[in-house]
mmCIF file of C-alpha atoms and ligand atoms in Angstrom:
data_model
loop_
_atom_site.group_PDB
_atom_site.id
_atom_site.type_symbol
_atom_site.label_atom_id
_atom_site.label_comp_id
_atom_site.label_asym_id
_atom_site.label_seq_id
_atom_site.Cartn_x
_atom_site.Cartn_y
_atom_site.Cartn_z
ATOM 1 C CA UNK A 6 0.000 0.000 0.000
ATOM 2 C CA UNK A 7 3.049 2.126 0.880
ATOM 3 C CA UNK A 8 3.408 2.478 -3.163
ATOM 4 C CA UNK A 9 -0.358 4.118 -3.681
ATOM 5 C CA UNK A 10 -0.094 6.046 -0.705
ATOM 6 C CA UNK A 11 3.078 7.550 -2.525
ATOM 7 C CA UNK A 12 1.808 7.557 -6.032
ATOM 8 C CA UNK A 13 -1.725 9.487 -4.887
ATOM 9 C CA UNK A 14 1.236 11.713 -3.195
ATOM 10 C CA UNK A 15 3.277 12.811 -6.045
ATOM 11 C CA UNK A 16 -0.136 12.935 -8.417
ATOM 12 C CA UNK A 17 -1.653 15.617 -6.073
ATOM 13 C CA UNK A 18 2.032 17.804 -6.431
ATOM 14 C CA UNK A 19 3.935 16.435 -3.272
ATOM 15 C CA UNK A 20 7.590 15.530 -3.168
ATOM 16 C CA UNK A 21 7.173 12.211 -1.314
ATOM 17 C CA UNK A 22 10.077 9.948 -0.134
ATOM 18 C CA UNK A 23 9.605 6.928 -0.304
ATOM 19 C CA UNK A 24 11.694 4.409 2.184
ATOM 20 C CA UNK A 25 11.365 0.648 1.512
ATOM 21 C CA UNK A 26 13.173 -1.869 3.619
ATOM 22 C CA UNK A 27 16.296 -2.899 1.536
ATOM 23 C CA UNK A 28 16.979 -1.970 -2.180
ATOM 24 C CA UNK A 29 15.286 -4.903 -3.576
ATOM 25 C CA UNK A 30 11.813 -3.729 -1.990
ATOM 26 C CA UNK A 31 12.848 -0.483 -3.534
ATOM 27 C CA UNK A 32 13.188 -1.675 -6.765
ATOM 28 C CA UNK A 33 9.782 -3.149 -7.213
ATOM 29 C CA UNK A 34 8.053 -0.680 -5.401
ATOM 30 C CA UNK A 35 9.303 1.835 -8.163
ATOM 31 C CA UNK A 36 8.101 -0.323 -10.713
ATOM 32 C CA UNK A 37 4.860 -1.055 -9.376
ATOM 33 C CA UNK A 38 4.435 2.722 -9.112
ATOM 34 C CA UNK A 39 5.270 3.147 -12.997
ATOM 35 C CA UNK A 40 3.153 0.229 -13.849
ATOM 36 C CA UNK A 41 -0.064 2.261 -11.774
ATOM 37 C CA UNK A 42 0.536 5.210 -13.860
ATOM 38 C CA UNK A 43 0.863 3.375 -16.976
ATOM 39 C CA UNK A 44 -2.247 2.384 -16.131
ATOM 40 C CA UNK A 45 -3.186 5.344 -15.538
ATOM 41 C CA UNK A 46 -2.475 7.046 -18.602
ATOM 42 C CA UNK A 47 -4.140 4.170 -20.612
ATOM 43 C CA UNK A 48 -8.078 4.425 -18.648
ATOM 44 C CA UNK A 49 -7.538 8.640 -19.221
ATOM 45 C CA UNK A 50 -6.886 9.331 -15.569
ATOM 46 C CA UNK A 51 -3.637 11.223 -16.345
ATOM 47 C CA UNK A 52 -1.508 13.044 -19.157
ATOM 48 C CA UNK A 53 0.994 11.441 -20.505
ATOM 49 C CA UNK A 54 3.136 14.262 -20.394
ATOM 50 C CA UNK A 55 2.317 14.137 -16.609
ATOM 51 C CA UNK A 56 3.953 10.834 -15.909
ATOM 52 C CA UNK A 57 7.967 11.727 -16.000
ATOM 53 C CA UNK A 58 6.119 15.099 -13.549
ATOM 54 C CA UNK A 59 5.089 12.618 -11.477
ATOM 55 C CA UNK A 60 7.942 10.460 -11.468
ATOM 56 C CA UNK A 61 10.147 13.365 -10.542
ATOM 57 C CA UNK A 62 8.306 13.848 -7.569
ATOM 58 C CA UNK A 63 9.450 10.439 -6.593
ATOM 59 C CA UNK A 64 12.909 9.553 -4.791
ATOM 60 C CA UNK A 65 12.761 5.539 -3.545
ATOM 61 C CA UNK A 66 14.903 4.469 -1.549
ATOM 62 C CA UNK A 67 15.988 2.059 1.006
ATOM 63 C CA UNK A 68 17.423 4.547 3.776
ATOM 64 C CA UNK A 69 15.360 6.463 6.134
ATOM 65 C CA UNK A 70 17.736 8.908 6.793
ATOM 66 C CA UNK A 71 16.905 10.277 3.220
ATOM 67 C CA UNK A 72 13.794 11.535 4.547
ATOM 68 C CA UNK A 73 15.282 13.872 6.920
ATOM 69 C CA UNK A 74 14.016 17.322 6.606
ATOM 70 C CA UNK A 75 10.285 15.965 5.651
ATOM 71 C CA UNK A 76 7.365 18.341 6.629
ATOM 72 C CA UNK A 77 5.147 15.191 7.689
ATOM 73 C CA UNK A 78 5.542 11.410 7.373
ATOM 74 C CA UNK A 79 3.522 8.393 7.028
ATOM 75 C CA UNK A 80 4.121 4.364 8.152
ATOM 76 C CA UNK A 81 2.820 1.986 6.297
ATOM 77 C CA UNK A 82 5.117 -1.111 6.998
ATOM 78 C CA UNK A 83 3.865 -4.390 7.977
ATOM 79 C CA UNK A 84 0.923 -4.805 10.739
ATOM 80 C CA UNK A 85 3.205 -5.302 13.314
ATOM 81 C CA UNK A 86 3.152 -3.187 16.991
ATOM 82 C CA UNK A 87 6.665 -3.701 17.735
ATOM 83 C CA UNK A 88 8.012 -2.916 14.049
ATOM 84 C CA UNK A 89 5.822 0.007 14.314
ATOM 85 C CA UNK A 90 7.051 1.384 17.220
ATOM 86 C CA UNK A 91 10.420 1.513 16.441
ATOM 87 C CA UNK A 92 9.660 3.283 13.191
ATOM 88 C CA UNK A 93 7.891 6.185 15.060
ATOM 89 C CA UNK A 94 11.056 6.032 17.268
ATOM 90 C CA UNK A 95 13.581 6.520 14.681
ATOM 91 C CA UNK A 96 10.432 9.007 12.728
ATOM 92 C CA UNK A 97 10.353 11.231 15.744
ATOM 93 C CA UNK A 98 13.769 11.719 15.885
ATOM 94 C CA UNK A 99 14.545 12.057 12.467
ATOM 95 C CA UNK A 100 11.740 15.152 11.890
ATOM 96 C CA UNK A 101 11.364 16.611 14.583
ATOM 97 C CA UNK A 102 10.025 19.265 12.836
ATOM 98 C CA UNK A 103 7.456 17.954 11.170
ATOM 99 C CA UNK A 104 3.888 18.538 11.399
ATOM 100 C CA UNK A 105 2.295 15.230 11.568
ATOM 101 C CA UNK A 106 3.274 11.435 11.411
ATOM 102 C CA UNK A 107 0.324 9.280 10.445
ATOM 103 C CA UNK A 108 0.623 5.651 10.472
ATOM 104 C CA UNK A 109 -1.365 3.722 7.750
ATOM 105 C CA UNK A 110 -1.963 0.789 10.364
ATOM 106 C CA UNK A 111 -5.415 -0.828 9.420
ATOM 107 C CA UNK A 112 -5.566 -1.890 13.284
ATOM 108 C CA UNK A 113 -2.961 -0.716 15.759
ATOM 109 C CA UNK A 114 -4.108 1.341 18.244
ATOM 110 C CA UNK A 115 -3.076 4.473 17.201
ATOM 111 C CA UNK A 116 -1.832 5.666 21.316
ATOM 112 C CA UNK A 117 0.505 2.804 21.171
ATOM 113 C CA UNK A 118 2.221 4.134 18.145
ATOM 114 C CA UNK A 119 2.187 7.817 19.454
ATOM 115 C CA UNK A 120 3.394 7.064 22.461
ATOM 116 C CA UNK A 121 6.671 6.035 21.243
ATOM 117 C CA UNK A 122 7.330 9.829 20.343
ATOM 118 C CA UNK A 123 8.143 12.657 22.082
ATOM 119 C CA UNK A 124 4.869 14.496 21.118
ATOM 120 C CA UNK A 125 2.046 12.506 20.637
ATOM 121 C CA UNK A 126 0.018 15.030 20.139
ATOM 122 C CA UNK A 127 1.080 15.107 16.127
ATOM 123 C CA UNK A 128 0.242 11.445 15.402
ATOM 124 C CA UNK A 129 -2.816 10.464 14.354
ATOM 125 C CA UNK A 130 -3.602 7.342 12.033
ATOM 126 C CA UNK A 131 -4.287 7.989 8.568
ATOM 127 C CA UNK A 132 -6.069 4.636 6.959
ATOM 128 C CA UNK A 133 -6.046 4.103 2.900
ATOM 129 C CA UNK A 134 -7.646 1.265 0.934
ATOM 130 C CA UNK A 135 -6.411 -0.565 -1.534
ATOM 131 C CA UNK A 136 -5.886 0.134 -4.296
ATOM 132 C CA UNK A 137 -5.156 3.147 -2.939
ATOM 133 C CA UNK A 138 -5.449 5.423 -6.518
ATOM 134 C CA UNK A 139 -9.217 4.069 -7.228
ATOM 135 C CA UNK A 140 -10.844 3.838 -3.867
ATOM 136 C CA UNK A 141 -11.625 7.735 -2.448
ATOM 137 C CA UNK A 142 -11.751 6.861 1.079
ATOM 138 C CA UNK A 143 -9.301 7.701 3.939
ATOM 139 C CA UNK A 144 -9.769 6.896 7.718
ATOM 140 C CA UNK A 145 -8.596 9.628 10.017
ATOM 141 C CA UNK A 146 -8.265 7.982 13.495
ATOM 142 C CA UNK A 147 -7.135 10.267 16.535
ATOM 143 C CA UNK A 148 -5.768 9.101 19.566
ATOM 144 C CA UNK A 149 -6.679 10.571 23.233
ATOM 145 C CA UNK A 150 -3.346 12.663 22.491
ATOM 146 C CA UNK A 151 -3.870 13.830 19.273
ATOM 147 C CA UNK A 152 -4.489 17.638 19.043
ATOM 148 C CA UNK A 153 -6.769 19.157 17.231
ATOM 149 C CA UNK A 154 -4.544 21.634 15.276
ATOM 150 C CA UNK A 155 -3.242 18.019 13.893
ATOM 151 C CA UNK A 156 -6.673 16.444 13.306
ATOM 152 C CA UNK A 157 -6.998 19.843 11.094
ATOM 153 C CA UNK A 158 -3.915 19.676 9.380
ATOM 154 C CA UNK A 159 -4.178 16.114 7.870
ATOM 155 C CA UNK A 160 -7.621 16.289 7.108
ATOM 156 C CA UNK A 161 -7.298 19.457 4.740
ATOM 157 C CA UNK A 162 -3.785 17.218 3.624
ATOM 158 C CA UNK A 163 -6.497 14.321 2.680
ATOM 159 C CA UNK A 164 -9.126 16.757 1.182
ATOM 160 C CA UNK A 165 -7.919 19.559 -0.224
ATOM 161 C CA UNK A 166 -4.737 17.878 -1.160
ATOM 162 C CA UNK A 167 -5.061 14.042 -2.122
ATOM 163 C CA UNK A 168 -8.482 14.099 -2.644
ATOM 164 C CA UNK A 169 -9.657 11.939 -0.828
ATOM 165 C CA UNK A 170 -12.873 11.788 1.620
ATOM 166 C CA UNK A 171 -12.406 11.287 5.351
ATOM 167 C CA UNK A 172 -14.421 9.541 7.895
ATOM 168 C CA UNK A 173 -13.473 9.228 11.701
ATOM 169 C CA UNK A 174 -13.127 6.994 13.793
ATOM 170 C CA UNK A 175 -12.350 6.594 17.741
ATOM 171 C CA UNK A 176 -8.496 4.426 18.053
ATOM 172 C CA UNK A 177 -10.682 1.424 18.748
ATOM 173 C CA UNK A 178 -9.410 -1.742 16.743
ATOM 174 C CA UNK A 179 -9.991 -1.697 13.617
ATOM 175 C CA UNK A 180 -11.266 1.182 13.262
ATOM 176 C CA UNK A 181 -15.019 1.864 11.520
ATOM 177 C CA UNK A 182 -14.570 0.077 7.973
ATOM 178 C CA UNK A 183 -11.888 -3.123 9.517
ATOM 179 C CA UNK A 184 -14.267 -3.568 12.668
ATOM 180 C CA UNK A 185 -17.089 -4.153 9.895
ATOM 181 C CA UNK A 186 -15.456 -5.728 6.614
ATOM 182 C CA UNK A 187 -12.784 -8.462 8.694
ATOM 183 C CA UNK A 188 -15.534 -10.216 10.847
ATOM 184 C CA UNK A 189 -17.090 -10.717 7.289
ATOM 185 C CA UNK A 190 -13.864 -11.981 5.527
ATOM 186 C CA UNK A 191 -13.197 -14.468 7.747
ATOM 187 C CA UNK A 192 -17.035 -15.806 8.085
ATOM 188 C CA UNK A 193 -16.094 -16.495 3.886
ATOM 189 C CA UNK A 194 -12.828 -18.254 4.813
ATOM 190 C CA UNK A 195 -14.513 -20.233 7.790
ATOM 191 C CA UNK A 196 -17.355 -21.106 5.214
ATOM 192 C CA UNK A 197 -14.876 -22.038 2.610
ATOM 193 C CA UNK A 198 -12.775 -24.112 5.432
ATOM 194 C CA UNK A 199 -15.721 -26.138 6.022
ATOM 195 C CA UNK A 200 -16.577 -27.473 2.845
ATOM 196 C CA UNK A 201 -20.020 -25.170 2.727
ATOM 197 C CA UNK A 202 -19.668 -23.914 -0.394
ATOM 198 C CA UNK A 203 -16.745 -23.770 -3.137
ATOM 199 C CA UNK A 204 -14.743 -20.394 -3.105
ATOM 200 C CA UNK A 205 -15.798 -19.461 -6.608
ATOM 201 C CA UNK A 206 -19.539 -19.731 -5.609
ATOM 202 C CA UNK A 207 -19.025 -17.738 -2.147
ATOM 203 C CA UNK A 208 -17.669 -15.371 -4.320
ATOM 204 C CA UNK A 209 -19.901 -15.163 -7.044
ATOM 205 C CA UNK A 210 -22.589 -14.963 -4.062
ATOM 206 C CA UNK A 211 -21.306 -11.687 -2.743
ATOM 207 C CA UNK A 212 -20.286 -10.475 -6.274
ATOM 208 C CA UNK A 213 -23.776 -10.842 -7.822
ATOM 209 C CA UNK A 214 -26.141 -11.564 -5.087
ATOM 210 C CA UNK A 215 -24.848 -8.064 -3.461
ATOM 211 C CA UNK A 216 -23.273 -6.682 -6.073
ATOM 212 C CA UNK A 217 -19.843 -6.289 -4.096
ATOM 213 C CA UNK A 218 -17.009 -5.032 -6.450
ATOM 214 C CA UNK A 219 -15.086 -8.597 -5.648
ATOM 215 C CA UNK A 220 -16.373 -11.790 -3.581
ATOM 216 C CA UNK A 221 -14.766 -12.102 0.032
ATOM 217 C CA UNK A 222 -11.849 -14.699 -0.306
ATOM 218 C CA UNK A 223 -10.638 -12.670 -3.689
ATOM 219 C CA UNK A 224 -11.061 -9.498 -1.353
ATOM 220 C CA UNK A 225 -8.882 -11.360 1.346
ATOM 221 C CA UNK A 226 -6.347 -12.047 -1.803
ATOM 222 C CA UNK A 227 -5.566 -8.360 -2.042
ATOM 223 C CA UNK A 228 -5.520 -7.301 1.216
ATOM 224 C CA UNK A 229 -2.654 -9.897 1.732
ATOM 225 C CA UNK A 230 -3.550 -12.529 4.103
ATOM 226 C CA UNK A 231 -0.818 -12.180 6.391
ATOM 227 C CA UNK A 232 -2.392 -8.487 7.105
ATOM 228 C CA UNK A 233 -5.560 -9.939 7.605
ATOM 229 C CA UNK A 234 -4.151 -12.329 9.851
ATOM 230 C CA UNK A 235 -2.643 -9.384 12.014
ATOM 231 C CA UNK A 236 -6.075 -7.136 11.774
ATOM 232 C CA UNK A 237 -7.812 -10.221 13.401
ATOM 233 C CA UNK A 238 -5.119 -10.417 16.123
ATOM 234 C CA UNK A 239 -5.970 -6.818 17.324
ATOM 235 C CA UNK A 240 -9.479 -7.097 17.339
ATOM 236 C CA UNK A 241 -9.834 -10.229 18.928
ATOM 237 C CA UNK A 242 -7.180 -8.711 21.443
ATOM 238 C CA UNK A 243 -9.463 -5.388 21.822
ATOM 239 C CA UNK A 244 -12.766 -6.744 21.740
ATOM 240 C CA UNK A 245 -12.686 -10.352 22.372
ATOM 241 C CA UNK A 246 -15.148 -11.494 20.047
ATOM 242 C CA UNK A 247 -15.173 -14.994 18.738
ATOM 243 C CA UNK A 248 -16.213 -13.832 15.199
ATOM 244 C CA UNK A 249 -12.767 -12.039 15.068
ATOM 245 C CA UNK A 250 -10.831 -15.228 15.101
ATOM 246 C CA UNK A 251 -8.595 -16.106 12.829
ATOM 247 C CA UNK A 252 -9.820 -19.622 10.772
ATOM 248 C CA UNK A 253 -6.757 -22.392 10.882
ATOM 249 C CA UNK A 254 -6.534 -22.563 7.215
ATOM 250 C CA UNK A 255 -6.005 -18.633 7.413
ATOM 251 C CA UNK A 256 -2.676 -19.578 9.903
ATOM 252 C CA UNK A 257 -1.605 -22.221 7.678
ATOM 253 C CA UNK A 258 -1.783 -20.545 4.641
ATOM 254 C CA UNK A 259 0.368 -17.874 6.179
ATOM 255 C CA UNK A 260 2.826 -20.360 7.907
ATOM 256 C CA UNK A 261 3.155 -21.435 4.435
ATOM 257 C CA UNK A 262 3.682 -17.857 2.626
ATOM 258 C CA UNK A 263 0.614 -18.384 0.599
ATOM 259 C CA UNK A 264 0.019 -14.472 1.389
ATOM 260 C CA UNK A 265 -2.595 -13.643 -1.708
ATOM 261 C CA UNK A 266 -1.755 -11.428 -4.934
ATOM 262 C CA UNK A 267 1.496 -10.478 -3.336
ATOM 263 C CA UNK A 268 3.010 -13.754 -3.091
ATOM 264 C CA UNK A 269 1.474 -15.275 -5.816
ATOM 265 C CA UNK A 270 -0.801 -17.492 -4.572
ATOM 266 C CA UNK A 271 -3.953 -17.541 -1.820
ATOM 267 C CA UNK A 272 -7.253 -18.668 -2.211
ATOM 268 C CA UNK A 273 -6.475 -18.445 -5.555
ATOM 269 C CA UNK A 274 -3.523 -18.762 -7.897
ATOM 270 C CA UNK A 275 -2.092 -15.675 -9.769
ATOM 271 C CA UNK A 276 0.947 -16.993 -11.251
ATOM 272 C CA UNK A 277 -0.452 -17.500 -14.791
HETATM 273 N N1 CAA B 16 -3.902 0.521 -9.085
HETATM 274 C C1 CAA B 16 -4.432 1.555 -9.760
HETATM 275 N N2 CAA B 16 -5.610 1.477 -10.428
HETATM 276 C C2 CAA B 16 -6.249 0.306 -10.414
HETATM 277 C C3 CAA B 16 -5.759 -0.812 -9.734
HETATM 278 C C4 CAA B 16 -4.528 -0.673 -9.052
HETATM 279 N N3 CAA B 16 -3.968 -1.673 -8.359
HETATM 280 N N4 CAA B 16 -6.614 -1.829 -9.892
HETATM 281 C C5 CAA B 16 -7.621 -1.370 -10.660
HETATM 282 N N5 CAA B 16 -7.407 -0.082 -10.966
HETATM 283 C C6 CAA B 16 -8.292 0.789 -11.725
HETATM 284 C C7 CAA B 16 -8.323 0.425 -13.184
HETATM 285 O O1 CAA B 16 -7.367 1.165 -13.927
HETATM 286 C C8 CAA B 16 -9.725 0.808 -13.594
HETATM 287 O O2 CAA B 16 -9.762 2.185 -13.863
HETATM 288 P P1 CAA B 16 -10.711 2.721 -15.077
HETATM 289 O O3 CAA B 16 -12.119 2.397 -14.647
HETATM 290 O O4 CAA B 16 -10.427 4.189 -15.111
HETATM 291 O O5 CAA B 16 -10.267 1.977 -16.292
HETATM 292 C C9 CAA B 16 -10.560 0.591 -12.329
HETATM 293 O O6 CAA B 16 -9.627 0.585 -11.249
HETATM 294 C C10 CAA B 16 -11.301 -0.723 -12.370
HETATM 295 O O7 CAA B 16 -10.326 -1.732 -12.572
HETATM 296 P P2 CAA B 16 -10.540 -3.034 -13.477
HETATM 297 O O8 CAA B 16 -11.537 -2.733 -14.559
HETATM 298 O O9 CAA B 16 -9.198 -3.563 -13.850
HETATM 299 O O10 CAA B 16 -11.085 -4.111 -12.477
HETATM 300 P P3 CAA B 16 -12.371 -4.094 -11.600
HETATM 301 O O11 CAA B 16 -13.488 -3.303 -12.177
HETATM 302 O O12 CAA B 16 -12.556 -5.523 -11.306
HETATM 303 O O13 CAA B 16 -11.898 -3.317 -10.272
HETATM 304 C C11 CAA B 16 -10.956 -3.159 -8.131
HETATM 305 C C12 CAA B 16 -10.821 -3.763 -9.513
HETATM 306 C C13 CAA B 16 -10.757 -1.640 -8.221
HETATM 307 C C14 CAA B 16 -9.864 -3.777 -7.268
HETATM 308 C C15 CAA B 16 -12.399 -3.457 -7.594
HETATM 309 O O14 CAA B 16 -12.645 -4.833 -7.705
HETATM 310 C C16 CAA B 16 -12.593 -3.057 -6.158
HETATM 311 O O15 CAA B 16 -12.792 -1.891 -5.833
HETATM 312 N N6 CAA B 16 -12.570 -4.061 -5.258
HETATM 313 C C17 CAA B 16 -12.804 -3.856 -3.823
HETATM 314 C C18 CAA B 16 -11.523 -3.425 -3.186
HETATM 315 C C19 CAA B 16 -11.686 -3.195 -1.727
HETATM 316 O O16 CAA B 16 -12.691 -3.513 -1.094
HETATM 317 N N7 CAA B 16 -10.631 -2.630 -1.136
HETATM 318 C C20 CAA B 16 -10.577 -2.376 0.291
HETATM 319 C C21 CAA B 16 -9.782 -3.446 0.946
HETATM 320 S S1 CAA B 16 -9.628 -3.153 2.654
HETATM 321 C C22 CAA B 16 -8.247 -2.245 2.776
HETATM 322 O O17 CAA B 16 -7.538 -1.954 1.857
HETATM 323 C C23 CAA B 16 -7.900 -1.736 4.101
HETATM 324 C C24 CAA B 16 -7.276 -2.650 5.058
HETATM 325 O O18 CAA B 16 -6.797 -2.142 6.035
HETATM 326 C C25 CAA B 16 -7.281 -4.105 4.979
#
């Protein structure tokens, strides 16, 4: 996701840097960036002549350090609390003159993640969907320390700036739209795990008996199951509720890196 959040970035007129974990990461998220705005270009959504604008904008790299100087910054590395943490650590110190650090985290209470800084009071969590250039919404999530001056900041940054529309939402698990849509993903997988129904036909249930954009285990695909995985851990941690459990063939599927579109294959194969 860290790739659209950057791409809707540098479309809007930001200079974004973009930090990936070591240079192969870097690579690909560089490509996948240029392959988005190929797109892009082809469906009429942007200028041809704006692409090497946009690309411009665009410095990927695998250092954080680069980012020094940044007037805001925002996480979106894997859904894990500790990783997180250390992230805002190294974030806080690194700009300590930014405005506002936003974490993308589609579950992590946002407090946990603010109070690894020195001032809390300019983190917030700022939630995208994927694929982060088609789908208009953003979750703005404020924690008990977040100020208001902050809560103002970002959301004219989402508006006025990306685009985009904002809902809020308390730092509860989850947030509004993950508290709603995960119980539901994993009700397909546990229905799919127990030999209810095929996965083509839960699908094609939710597809064209609700006319969802893309059935529930497809949905699960390209979220990445491993991040599903981790946004049932935190709300089964927060609110205890057997319906956010994560199904066994959801663990094993991890345990065996069968992650979804990213790695290729999950409840379905995308290799061909
Ligand atoms: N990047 C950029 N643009 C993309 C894209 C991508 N990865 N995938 C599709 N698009 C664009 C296409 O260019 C196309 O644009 P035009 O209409 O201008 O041509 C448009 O989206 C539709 O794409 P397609 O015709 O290729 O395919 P589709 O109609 O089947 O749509 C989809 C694909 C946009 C993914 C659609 O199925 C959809 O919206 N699915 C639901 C996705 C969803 O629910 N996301 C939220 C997940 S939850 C989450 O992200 C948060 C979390 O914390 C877990």
């Amino acid at each position: 996701m860290g790739s659209g959040i950057a791409e809707v970035c540098a479309r809007s007129g930001v200079d974004v840097v973009v930090v990936e974990a070591n240079a192969q990461r870097a690579e690909r998220s560089r490509a996948a960036i240029e392959r988005s705005l190929d797109r892009a270009v082809r469906s009429g959504k942007l200028d041809a002549d704006e692409r090497p604008v946009v690309l411009e904008r665009l410095e990927v790299t695998d250092t954080l350090d680069d980012a020094r100087g940044a007037d805001a910054g925002i996480e979106a590395i894997v859904e894990d609390e500790q990783a997180k943490r250390e992230i805002f650590q190294r974030l806080d110190d690194l700009l300590p003159d930014a405005e506002w650090l936003a974490s993308n985290t589609s579950s992590v209470p946002i407090m946990k993640l603010a109070a690894a800084t020195s001032k809390p009071d300019r983190v917030l969590g700022l939630h995208f969907f994927n694929p982060v250039p088609v789908l208009p919404l953003v979750e703005l999530v404020h924690s008990i320390m977040t100020s208001q001056d902050t809560l103002h900041r970002v959301r004219a940054f989402a508006e006025e700036q990306l685009g985009k529309t904002c809902i809020d939402s308390q730092d509860r698990a989850g947030f509004v739209v993950n508290a709603l849509l995960i119980p539901y993903l994993l009700s397909a997988i546990r229905m799919y795990e127990s030999g209810f129904a095929s996965r083509e036909d839960i699908d094609r249930g939710m597809v064209l008996g609700c006319a969802h954009p893309m059935g529930p285990l497809a949905l699960s695909d390209l979220i990445g199951l491993d991040t599903l995985q981790a946004v049932a851990v935190s709300l089964y941690d927060e609110f205890r509720d057997p319906a956010a459990v994560a199904p066994a063939v959801l663990n094993r599927m991890v345990e065996a890196g069968l992650l979804g579109r990213k790695s290729g294959r999950g409840f379905y194969d995308y290799t061909s």
